[in-house]
Short mmCIF file of N, CA and C in Angstrom, two decimals:
data_model
loop_
_atom_site.label_atom_id
_atom_site.label_comp_id
_atom_site.label_asym_id
_atom_site.label_seq_id
_atom_site.Cartn_x
_atom_site.Cartn_y
_atom_site.Cartn_z
N MET B 1 84.90 94.00 57.64
CA MET B 1 83.90 93.11 59.05
C MET B 1 82.90 94.43 59.26
N SER B 2 81.90 94.26 59.60
CA SER B 2 80.60 95.11 59.87
C SER B 2 81.01 95.27 61.50
N PRO B 3 80.42 96.73 61.38
CA PRO B 3 80.12 97.18 62.54
C PRO B 3 79.76 96.67 63.78
N ILE B 4 78.57 95.74 63.81
CA ILE B 4 78.05 95.02 64.75
C ILE B 4 79.25 93.52 65.39
N SER B 5 79.68 93.08 63.75
CA SER B 5 80.33 92.09 64.25
C SER B 5 81.85 92.41 64.76
N SER B 6 82.40 93.75 64.78
CA SER B 6 83.51 94.24 65.27
C SER B 6 83.41 94.42 66.61
N VAL B 7 81.82 94.76 67.09
CA VAL B 7 81.61 95.03 68.46
C VAL B 7 82.04 94.00 69.15
N TYR B 8 81.45 92.67 68.42
CA TYR B 8 81.37 91.61 69.08
C TYR B 8 82.66 91.13 69.15
N LEU B 9 83.25 91.05 68.09
CA LEU B 9 84.90 90.56 68.23
C LEU B 9 85.49 91.27 69.38
N SER B 10 85.20 92.52 69.29
CA SER B 10 86.32 93.43 70.39
C SER B 10 85.72 92.63 71.79
N ILE B 11 84.31 92.33 72.19
CA ILE B 11 83.77 91.84 73.53
C ILE B 11 84.83 90.56 73.43
N THR B 12 84.82 90.06 72.67
CA THR B 12 85.41 88.39 72.71
C THR B 12 87.03 88.37 73.15
N LEU B 13 87.42 89.54 72.53
CA LEU B 13 89.00 89.79 72.81
C LEU B 13 89.11 89.93 74.13
N ALA B 14 88.14 91.01 74.58
CA ALA B 14 88.85 91.60 75.73
C ALA B 14 88.16 90.53 77.01
N LYS B 15 87.46 89.60 76.78
CA LYS B 15 87.20 88.69 77.62
C LYS B 15 88.35 87.71 77.68
N PHE B 16 88.94 87.25 76.42
CA PHE B 16 90.03 86.36 76.19
C PHE B 16 90.84 87.08 77.06
N VAL B 17 91.84 88.04 76.75
CA VAL B 17 92.86 88.73 77.09
C VAL B 17 92.59 89.01 78.83
N ALA B 18 91.78 89.17 79.41
CA ALA B 18 91.19 89.18 80.75
C ALA B 18 91.51 87.85 81.23
N HIS B 19 90.88 86.52 80.36
CA HIS B 19 90.76 85.38 81.08
C HIS B 19 92.42 84.68 80.89
N ILE B 20 93.06 85.18 79.98
CA ILE B 20 94.61 84.54 80.05
C ILE B 20 95.83 85.24 80.76
N LEU B 21 95.42 86.69 80.86
CA LEU B 21 95.96 87.75 82.02
C LEU B 21 95.73 87.31 83.06
N LEU B 22 94.74 86.55 83.63
CA LEU B 22 94.20 86.14 84.83
C LEU B 22 94.88 84.59 85.17
N LEU B 23 95.14 83.95 84.28
CA LEU B 23 95.37 82.62 84.12
C LEU B 23 96.96 82.85 84.76
N LEU B 24 97.44 83.84 83.87
CA LEU B 24 99.00 83.75 83.79
C LEU B 24 99.42 84.20 85.01
N VAL B 25 98.79 85.04 85.55
CA VAL B 25 98.82 86.10 86.96
C VAL B 25 98.91 84.99 87.96
N LEU B 26 97.66 84.13 88.33
CA LEU B 26 97.81 82.99 88.97
C LEU B 26 98.69 82.15 88.82
N GLY B 27 98.88 81.28 87.77
CA GLY B 27 99.74 80.65 87.40
C GLY B 27 101.30 81.12 88.12
N TYR B 28 101.55 82.04 87.95
CA TYR B 28 102.77 82.94 88.69
C TYR B 28 103.07 82.75 90.35
N TYR B 29 101.61 83.04 90.39
CA TYR B 29 101.54 83.04 92.40
C TYR B 29 101.96 81.16 92.72
N VAL B 30 101.37 80.38 92.13
CA VAL B 30 101.25 79.00 92.39
C VAL B 30 102.91 78.72 92.09
N SER B 31 103.55 79.34 91.07
CA SER B 31 104.98 78.78 90.94
C SER B 31 105.88 79.11 92.09
N VAL B 32 105.86 80.71 92.19
CA VAL B 32 106.45 81.28 93.42
C VAL B 32 106.23 80.24 94.40
N TRP B 33 104.83 79.79 94.81
CA TRP B 33 104.59 79.19 96.25
C TRP B 33 105.28 77.95 96.53
N PHE B 34 105.54 77.43 95.22
CA PHE B 34 106.09 75.98 95.13
C PHE B 34 107.65 76.25 94.89
N ASN B 35 107.88 77.29 94.78
CA ASN B 35 109.41 77.29 94.25
C ASN B 35 110.02 76.77 92.91
N TRP B 36 109.16 76.72 91.94
CA TRP B 36 109.45 76.60 90.44
C TRP B 36 110.07 77.62 89.87
N ALA B 37 111.24 77.54 89.46
CA ALA B 37 112.08 78.21 88.60
C ALA B 37 112.03 78.54 87.27
N LYS B 38 111.62 77.11 86.62
CA LYS B 38 111.49 76.78 85.28
C LYS B 38 110.60 77.21 84.53
N TRP B 39 110.39 78.17 83.28
CA TRP B 39 109.25 78.45 82.77
C TRP B 39 107.92 77.05 82.20
N LYS B 40 109.00 76.09 81.98
CA LYS B 40 107.68 74.80 82.14
C LYS B 40 106.59 74.23 83.24
N SER B 41 106.99 74.86 84.59
CA SER B 41 106.25 74.63 85.47
C SER B 41 105.44 75.69 85.67
N TYR B 42 105.85 77.07 85.49
CA TYR B 42 104.86 78.00 85.22
C TYR B 42 103.97 77.86 84.54
N LEU B 43 104.24 77.31 83.09
CA LEU B 43 103.09 77.15 82.26
C LEU B 43 102.03 75.74 83.13
N THR B 44 102.90 74.81 83.61
CA THR B 44 102.00 73.49 83.74
C THR B 44 101.29 74.11 85.09
N SER B 45 101.65 74.91 86.08
CA SER B 45 100.68 75.65 87.12
C SER B 45 99.47 76.38 86.19
N SER B 46 100.00 76.95 85.13
CA SER B 46 98.73 77.62 84.65
C SER B 46 97.90 76.76 83.82
N VAL B 47 98.20 75.87 83.53
CA VAL B 47 97.38 74.90 82.93
C VAL B 47 96.58 74.16 83.89
N ILE B 48 96.98 74.09 85.31
CA ILE B 48 96.62 73.00 85.97
C ILE B 48 95.25 74.42 86.57
N ILE B 49 95.90 75.29 86.59
CA ILE B 49 94.63 76.38 87.35
C ILE B 49 93.64 76.67 86.09
N SER B 50 93.75 76.52 85.18
CA SER B 50 92.92 76.95 83.70
C SER B 50 91.63 76.10 84.23
N SER B 51 91.53 74.74 84.49
CA SER B 51 90.29 73.85 84.86
C SER B 51 89.62 74.97 85.99
N PHE B 52 90.08 75.58 86.78
CA PHE B 52 89.21 76.16 87.86
C PHE B 52 88.58 77.17 87.37
N LEU B 53 88.95 78.22 86.47
CA LEU B 53 88.60 79.14 85.76
C LEU B 53 87.50 79.09 84.57
N ILE B 54 86.28 78.75 85.45
CA ILE B 54 85.11 78.65 84.15
C ILE B 54 84.83 79.41 83.51
N GLY B 55 84.62 79.26 81.91
CA GLY B 55 84.40 80.27 81.02
C GLY B 55 82.85 79.74 79.84
N GLY B 56 82.67 78.39 80.65
CA GLY B 56 81.62 78.06 79.30
C GLY B 56 80.19 78.61 80.00
N ASN B 57 79.32 77.87 79.25
CA ASN B 57 77.55 78.59 79.47
C ASN B 57 77.19 77.66 81.04
N MET B 58 77.69 76.37 81.12
CA MET B 58 76.94 75.57 82.04
C MET B 58 76.98 76.00 83.63
N TYR B 59 77.72 76.58 84.17
CA TYR B 59 77.81 76.79 85.35
C TYR B 59 78.45 78.41 85.79
N ILE B 60 78.13 78.94 84.47
CA ILE B 60 78.33 80.49 84.80
C ILE B 60 77.86 81.24 85.67
N ASP B 61 76.64 80.89 86.10
CA ASP B 61 75.91 81.53 87.15
C ASP B 61 76.45 82.05 88.15
N HIS B 62 77.14 80.48 88.54
CA HIS B 62 77.78 80.72 90.16
C HIS B 62 79.31 80.30 90.28
N LEU B 63 80.05 79.86 89.40
CA LEU B 63 81.35 79.95 89.34
C LEU B 63 82.16 80.36 88.27
N ALA B 64 81.72 81.31 87.59
CA ALA B 64 82.48 81.99 86.57
C ALA B 64 83.36 83.28 87.43
N ILE B 65 84.30 83.04 86.53
CA ILE B 65 85.33 84.05 87.02
C ILE B 65 84.93 85.64 85.96
N ILE B 66 84.90 85.19 84.76
CA ILE B 66 84.87 85.79 83.61
C ILE B 66 83.49 86.02 83.11
N ASP B 67 82.99 87.16 83.66
CA ASP B 67 81.08 87.18 83.45
C ASP B 67 80.83 87.57 81.84
N PRO B 68 79.76 87.12 81.54
CA PRO B 68 79.56 87.30 80.22
C PRO B 68 78.93 88.56 79.86
N ALA B 69 79.07 89.68 80.67
CA ALA B 69 78.73 90.77 80.48
C ALA B 69 80.40 91.26 80.34
N VAL B 70 80.31 92.36 79.33
CA VAL B 70 81.83 93.06 79.10
C VAL B 70 82.10 93.77 80.15
N THR B 71 81.12 94.63 80.56
CA THR B 71 81.17 95.88 81.46
C THR B 71 81.92 94.99 83.00
N TYR B 72 81.53 93.93 83.34
CA TYR B 72 81.98 93.50 84.63
C TYR B 72 83.78 93.02 84.57
N ILE B 73 83.77 92.76 83.17
CA ILE B 73 85.09 92.40 82.85
C ILE B 73 86.11 93.16 83.42
N MET B 74 85.43 94.21 82.59
CA MET B 74 86.64 95.45 82.66
C MET B 74 86.33 96.27 83.99
N PHE B 75 85.40 96.23 84.90
CA PHE B 75 85.47 96.65 86.05
C PHE B 75 85.52 95.87 87.27
N TYR B 76 85.56 94.72 86.88
CA TYR B 76 86.34 93.56 88.20
C TYR B 76 87.37 92.71 87.54
N ALA B 77 87.03 92.11 86.78
CA ALA B 77 88.27 91.05 86.26
C ALA B 77 89.43 91.62 86.19
N LEU B 78 89.43 92.66 84.93
CA LEU B 78 90.72 93.53 84.71
C LEU B 78 91.21 94.14 86.08
N PRO B 79 90.94 94.76 86.81
CA PRO B 79 91.57 95.26 87.93
C PRO B 79 91.89 94.48 88.97
N ILE B 80 91.08 93.37 89.00
CA ILE B 80 91.58 92.66 90.08
C ILE B 80 92.58 91.79 89.45
N THR B 81 92.76 91.69 88.23
CA THR B 81 94.04 90.88 87.85
C THR B 81 95.29 92.04 87.80
N ALA B 82 95.12 93.36 87.41
CA ALA B 82 96.15 94.46 87.78
C ALA B 82 96.40 94.54 89.27
N LEU B 83 95.73 94.34 89.74
CA LEU B 83 96.13 94.23 91.33
C LEU B 83 96.75 93.25 91.72
N LEU B 84 96.53 92.30 91.46
CA LEU B 84 97.19 90.71 91.92
C LEU B 84 98.61 90.79 90.99
N ALA B 85 99.00 91.38 89.73
CA ALA B 85 99.81 91.65 88.91
C ALA B 85 100.86 92.39 89.71
N PHE B 86 100.30 93.49 90.44
CA PHE B 86 100.86 94.60 91.28
C PHE B 86 101.61 94.12 92.35
N TYR B 87 100.70 93.16 93.24
CA TYR B 87 101.25 92.08 94.69
C TYR B 87 102.26 91.21 94.32
N ILE B 88 102.59 91.02 93.06
CA ILE B 88 103.65 89.77 92.65
C ILE B 88 104.75 90.14 93.39
N PRO B 89 105.51 91.30 93.20
CA PRO B 89 107.08 91.07 93.89
C PRO B 89 106.99 91.39 95.65
N PHE B 90 105.86 91.76 96.14
CA PHE B 90 105.47 91.70 97.41
C PHE B 90 105.34 90.37 97.79
N TYR B 91 104.53 89.27 96.94
CA TYR B 91 104.33 88.11 97.50
C TYR B 91 105.85 87.47 97.60
N LYS B 92 106.65 87.87 96.77
CA LYS B 92 107.71 87.13 96.25
C LYS B 92 108.81 87.11 97.09
N TYR B 93 108.81 88.68 97.62
CA TYR B 93 109.79 88.54 99.06
C TYR B 93 108.82 88.11 100.14
N TYR B 94 107.63 88.12 100.25
CA TYR B 94 106.85 87.35 101.84
C TYR B 94 107.24 85.96 101.22
N ILE B 95 107.36 85.18 100.52
CA ILE B 95 107.47 83.49 100.17
C ILE B 95 109.29 83.61 100.29
N THR B 96 109.80 84.46 99.55
CA THR B 96 111.41 84.18 99.12
C THR B 96 112.23 85.08 99.62
N GLY B 97 112.14 86.04 100.51
CA GLY B 97 112.43 87.04 101.17
C GLY B 97 113.56 87.83 100.12
N ALA B 98 113.49 87.89 98.85
CA ALA B 98 114.25 88.74 97.97
C ALA B 98 113.57 89.71 97.35
N PHE B 99 113.61 91.09 97.01
CA PHE B 99 112.69 92.30 96.52
C PHE B 99 113.93 93.04 95.84
N SER B 100 113.59 93.37 94.68
CA SER B 100 114.23 94.25 93.96
C SER B 100 114.82 95.67 94.41
N MET B 101 116.25 95.88 94.66
CA MET B 101 116.50 97.00 95.23
C MET B 101 116.57 98.28 94.17
N SER B 102 116.52 97.85 92.71
CA SER B 102 116.43 98.91 91.64
C SER B 102 115.93 100.18 92.24
N PRO B 103 116.62 100.97 91.79
CA PRO B 103 115.55 102.25 92.01
C PRO B 103 114.64 102.27 90.66
N LEU B 104 115.18 102.22 89.45
CA LEU B 104 114.35 102.09 88.23
C LEU B 104 113.12 100.82 88.44
N PHE B 105 113.46 99.75 89.38
CA PHE B 105 112.14 98.69 89.65
C PHE B 105 110.76 99.85 90.63
N ALA B 106 111.73 100.83 91.51
CA ALA B 106 110.84 101.20 92.44
C ALA B 106 110.02 102.28 91.72
N ALA B 107 110.72 103.06 90.65
CA ALA B 107 109.96 104.05 90.03
C ALA B 107 109.25 103.49 89.10
N LEU B 108 109.41 102.16 88.52
CA LEU B 108 108.26 101.70 87.56
C LEU B 108 106.99 101.25 88.39
N TRP B 109 107.23 100.75 89.64
CA TRP B 109 106.32 100.23 90.34
C TRP B 109 105.33 101.13 90.84
N VAL B 110 106.19 102.39 91.63
CA VAL B 110 105.32 103.69 92.01
C VAL B 110 104.45 104.09 90.94
N ILE B 111 104.90 104.38 89.65
CA ILE B 111 104.29 104.22 88.65
C ILE B 111 102.74 103.77 88.22
N PHE B 112 103.20 102.46 88.60
CA PHE B 112 102.32 101.36 87.91
C PHE B 112 101.00 101.40 89.12
N ALA B 113 101.44 101.89 90.32
CA ALA B 113 100.23 102.09 91.39
C ALA B 113 99.52 103.40 91.10
N LEU B 114 100.27 104.04 90.70
CA LEU B 114 99.62 105.78 90.37
C LEU B 114 98.55 105.39 89.03
N VAL B 115 98.94 104.59 88.40
CA VAL B 115 98.29 104.05 86.81
C VAL B 115 96.94 103.44 87.73
N MET B 116 97.18 102.19 88.17
CA MET B 116 96.00 101.14 89.00
C MET B 116 95.29 101.97 89.64
N VAL B 117 95.57 102.96 90.70
CA VAL B 117 95.04 103.98 91.59
C VAL B 117 93.58 104.66 90.69
N PHE B 118 94.22 105.06 89.54
CA PHE B 118 92.87 105.67 88.46
C PHE B 118 92.40 104.63 87.39
N PHE B 119 92.87 103.50 87.78
CA PHE B 119 92.32 102.28 86.64
C PHE B 119 90.94 102.11 87.04
N GLY B 120 89.95 102.21 88.15
CA GLY B 120 88.84 102.35 88.50
C GLY B 120 88.90 102.07 90.25
N ALA B 121 87.38 102.30 90.55
CA ALA B 121 87.15 102.56 91.93
C ALA B 121 87.46 101.32 92.66
N LEU B 122 87.16 100.08 92.01
CA LEU B 122 87.73 98.88 92.85
C LEU B 122 89.27 98.45 93.20
N THR B 123 90.22 98.90 92.34
CA THR B 123 91.53 98.86 92.98
C THR B 123 91.60 99.86 94.13
N CYS B 124 91.47 101.03 94.09
CA CYS B 124 91.74 102.27 95.12
C CYS B 124 91.26 101.69 96.32
N ALA B 125 90.31 101.23 96.38
CA ALA B 125 89.37 100.60 98.02
C ALA B 125 90.39 99.22 98.25
N MET B 126 90.88 98.52 97.27
CA MET B 126 91.49 97.01 97.66
C MET B 126 92.63 97.73 97.91
N LEU B 127 93.61 98.59 97.44
CA LEU B 127 94.81 98.73 97.69
C LEU B 127 94.71 99.46 99.37
N LEU B 128 93.41 100.36 99.95
CA LEU B 128 93.37 100.88 100.82
C LEU B 128 93.22 99.99 101.81
N VAL B 129 92.67 98.63 101.34
CA VAL B 129 92.54 97.55 102.58
C VAL B 129 93.46 96.60 102.73
N THR B 130 94.17 96.38 101.71
CA THR B 130 95.07 95.24 101.70
C THR B 130 96.52 96.00 102.01
N LEU B 131 96.93 96.86 101.41
CA LEU B 131 98.32 97.81 101.36
C LEU B 131 98.55 97.26 103.30
N PRO B 132 98.04 98.17 104.25
CA PRO B 132 98.42 98.40 105.79
C PRO B 132 98.12 96.61 105.85
N MET B 133 97.27 95.80 105.75
CA MET B 133 97.47 94.45 106.45
C MET B 133 98.52 93.78 105.74
N PHE B 134 99.01 93.67 104.37
CA PHE B 134 100.07 93.52 103.87
C PHE B 134 101.49 93.71 104.77
N GLY B 135 101.40 95.41 105.01
CA GLY B 135 102.56 95.67 105.73
C GLY B 135 102.72 95.18 107.03
N LEU B 136 101.47 95.41 108.10
CA LEU B 136 101.49 94.53 108.99
C LEU B 136 101.77 93.28 108.91
N GLY B 137 101.96 92.38 107.99
CA GLY B 137 102.11 91.26 108.21
C GLY B 137 103.48 90.99 107.75
N MET B 138 104.06 91.59 107.03
CA MET B 138 105.71 92.16 106.58
C MET B 138 106.25 91.89 108.11
N LEU B 139 105.51 93.40 108.68
CA LEU B 139 106.42 93.80 110.02
C LEU B 139 106.30 92.71 111.03
N TRP B 140 105.00 91.73 110.92
CA TRP B 140 105.22 90.57 111.93
C TRP B 140 106.00 89.52 111.60
N ARG B 141 106.22 89.13 110.31
CA ARG B 141 106.97 88.51 109.90
C ARG B 141 108.62 88.82 110.63
N ALA B 142 109.05 90.17 109.99
CA ALA B 142 110.59 90.48 110.28
C ALA B 142 110.54 90.17 111.96
N TYR B 143 109.44 90.93 112.75
CA TYR B 143 109.63 90.84 114.41
C TYR B 143 109.71 89.28 114.67
N SER B 144 108.75 88.59 114.20
CA SER B 144 108.90 86.98 114.54
C SER B 144 110.36 86.34 114.36
N ASN B 145 111.11 86.81 113.03
CA ASN B 145 112.58 86.43 112.73
C ASN B 145 113.85 87.13 113.53
N LEU B 146 113.30 87.96 114.44
CA LEU B 146 114.34 88.57 115.21
C LEU B 146 114.71 87.62 116.42
N PRO B 147 116.24 87.45 116.83
CA PRO B 147 116.59 86.80 118.29
C PRO B 147 115.53 86.91 119.19
N GLN B 148 115.68 86.34 119.89
CA GLN B 148 114.54 86.42 121.28
C GLN B 148 114.84 87.69 122.21
N ASP B 149 116.20 87.80 122.18
CA ASP B 149 116.74 88.96 123.11
C ASP B 149 116.65 90.36 122.80
N SER B 150 116.38 90.24 121.15
CA SER B 150 116.25 91.65 120.62
C SER B 150 115.26 92.17 120.29
N LYS B 151 114.06 91.50 120.35
CA LYS B 151 112.77 91.47 119.64
C LYS B 151 112.09 92.71 120.55
N SER B 152 111.93 93.62 119.41
CA SER B 152 111.44 95.40 119.36
C SER B 152 110.78 95.86 118.14
N PRO B 153 109.77 96.26 117.83
CA PRO B 153 109.02 96.73 116.64
C PRO B 153 110.30 97.81 115.91
N VAL B 154 111.04 98.14 116.86
CA VAL B 154 111.99 99.24 115.65
C VAL B 154 112.92 98.41 115.04
N GLY B 155 113.53 97.03 115.71
CA GLY B 155 114.26 96.29 115.07
C GLY B 155 114.13 95.44 113.42
N ALA B 156 112.04 95.29 114.06
CA ALA B 156 111.26 94.90 113.06
C ALA B 156 111.59 95.80 111.52
N LEU B 157 111.19 96.77 112.13
CA LEU B 157 111.11 98.12 110.97
C LEU B 157 112.68 97.90 110.33
N LYS B 158 113.54 98.20 110.83
CA LYS B 158 114.86 97.92 110.28
C LYS B 158 115.22 96.80 109.62
N LYS B 159 114.70 95.76 109.89
CA LYS B 159 114.59 94.27 108.86
C LYS B 159 114.03 94.05 107.68
N LEU B 160 112.74 95.68 107.05
CA LEU B 160 112.35 95.34 106.14
C LEU B 160 113.16 96.05 105.04
N ASN B 161 112.64 95.66 103.94
CA ASN B 161 113.81 96.34 103.01
C ASN B 161 112.91 97.47 102.52
N LEU B 162 113.74 98.55 102.17
CA LEU B 162 113.34 99.84 102.20
C LEU B 162 112.85 100.54 100.87
N THR B 163 113.15 99.79 99.76
CA THR B 163 112.46 99.84 98.51
C THR B 163 111.08 99.41 98.88
N MET B 164 110.69 98.34 99.13
CA MET B 164 109.43 97.89 98.94
C MET B 164 108.62 98.71 100.24
N VAL B 165 109.28 98.97 101.41
CA VAL B 165 108.56 100.09 102.25
C VAL B 165 108.22 101.38 101.41
N VAL B 166 108.90 101.84 100.28
CA VAL B 166 108.72 103.26 100.01
C VAL B 166 107.69 102.88 98.85
N VAL B 167 108.02 101.89 98.09
CA VAL B 167 106.63 101.49 97.20
C VAL B 167 105.67 101.45 97.54
N MET B 168 105.33 100.64 98.77
CA MET B 168 104.16 100.57 99.33
C MET B 168 103.29 101.74 99.94
N ALA B 169 104.53 102.31 100.78
CA ALA B 169 103.88 104.08 101.30
C ALA B 169 103.29 104.76 100.11
N PHE B 170 104.46 105.02 98.65
CA PHE B 170 103.63 105.77 97.59
C PHE B 170 102.22 105.32 97.20
N SER B 171 102.40 103.80 96.92
CA SER B 171 100.96 103.19 96.79
C SER B 171 99.91 103.59 97.61
N PHE B 172 99.78 103.38 98.83
CA PHE B 172 99.13 104.22 99.86
C PHE B 172 98.46 105.31 100.19
N LEU B 173 99.40 106.32 99.47
CA LEU B 173 99.18 107.54 99.67
C LEU B 173 98.46 107.99 98.17
N PHE B 174 98.87 107.49 97.20
CA PHE B 174 97.98 107.52 95.79
C PHE B 174 96.71 106.92 95.71
N ALA B 175 96.79 106.34 96.68
CA ALA B 175 95.20 105.44 97.18
C ALA B 175 94.28 106.33 98.02
N LEU B 176 95.05 106.77 98.77
CA LEU B 176 94.31 107.24 99.99
C LEU B 176 93.82 108.87 99.20
N TYR B 177 94.93 109.59 98.56
CA TYR B 177 94.63 110.64 97.76
C TYR B 177 92.99 110.43 96.75
N SER B 178 92.97 109.23 95.98
CA SER B 178 92.09 109.25 95.17
C SER B 178 90.94 108.94 95.85
N PHE B 179 90.83 108.09 96.91
CA PHE B 179 89.77 107.91 97.83
C PHE B 179 88.92 109.14 98.18
N LEU B 180 89.87 110.15 98.88
CA LEU B 180 89.79 111.35 99.39
C LEU B 180 89.21 112.26 98.44
N HIS B 181 90.03 112.36 97.16
CA HIS B 181 89.17 112.86 96.17
C HIS B 181 87.89 112.72 95.60
N TRP B 182 87.68 111.51 95.30
CA TRP B 182 86.22 110.79 95.43
C TRP B 182 85.03 111.00 96.36
N TYR B 183 85.56 111.26 97.81
CA TYR B 183 84.62 111.29 98.77
C TYR B 183 84.52 112.73 99.23
N LYS B 184 85.04 113.82 98.38
CA LYS B 184 84.91 115.47 98.65
C LYS B 184 84.05 115.28 97.78
N LYS B 185 83.94 115.03 96.21
CA LYS B 185 83.36 114.89 95.14
C LYS B 185 82.25 114.54 95.70
N GLN B 186 81.60 113.26 96.34
CA GLN B 186 80.30 112.81 96.76
C GLN B 186 79.69 113.80 97.46
N ARG B 187 80.51 114.68 98.72
CA ARG B 187 80.26 115.43 99.45
C ARG B 187 79.55 116.78 98.86
N ALA B 188 79.85 116.93 98.16
CA ALA B 188 79.85 118.37 97.77
C ALA B 188 78.21 118.52 96.64
#
């Protein structure tokens, strides 16, 4: 293959992989929302969602998720897909109340957060904005599930999953460090 053709092939493959990953992550979100446990339901939801991810040329200026420029794919679509993949366990916890208690899972997810913070400028800022909102949502949900006579913020904190809180705290600290490092470089 010629060097020019290989560049076009790599761009096409990057767009295809980003499109498929986004489709699979969104399909997983739908299957968790509707409590579909079978892989056939997961694939069905991915197929249904695929009609909303415009990839052709007709409406690409207004509706496309995957942009024609590969730089936009690498700096927007791929980091957002990684962020959505990062939030899958938290979303599952919000819907079902189940979160992995495994120390191995917590370590892997903290490493995933560390990689994601340095993945691009977009994920760091989005983590800084969404993690506190998500944490407050979890705290509000735990508070509203407490019995009426014992409602207190401390009781709601005790109801939260410790593994989830640790992963969220480390993720927030990594994002804050990355943002402050960037801010310090901009001020210099």
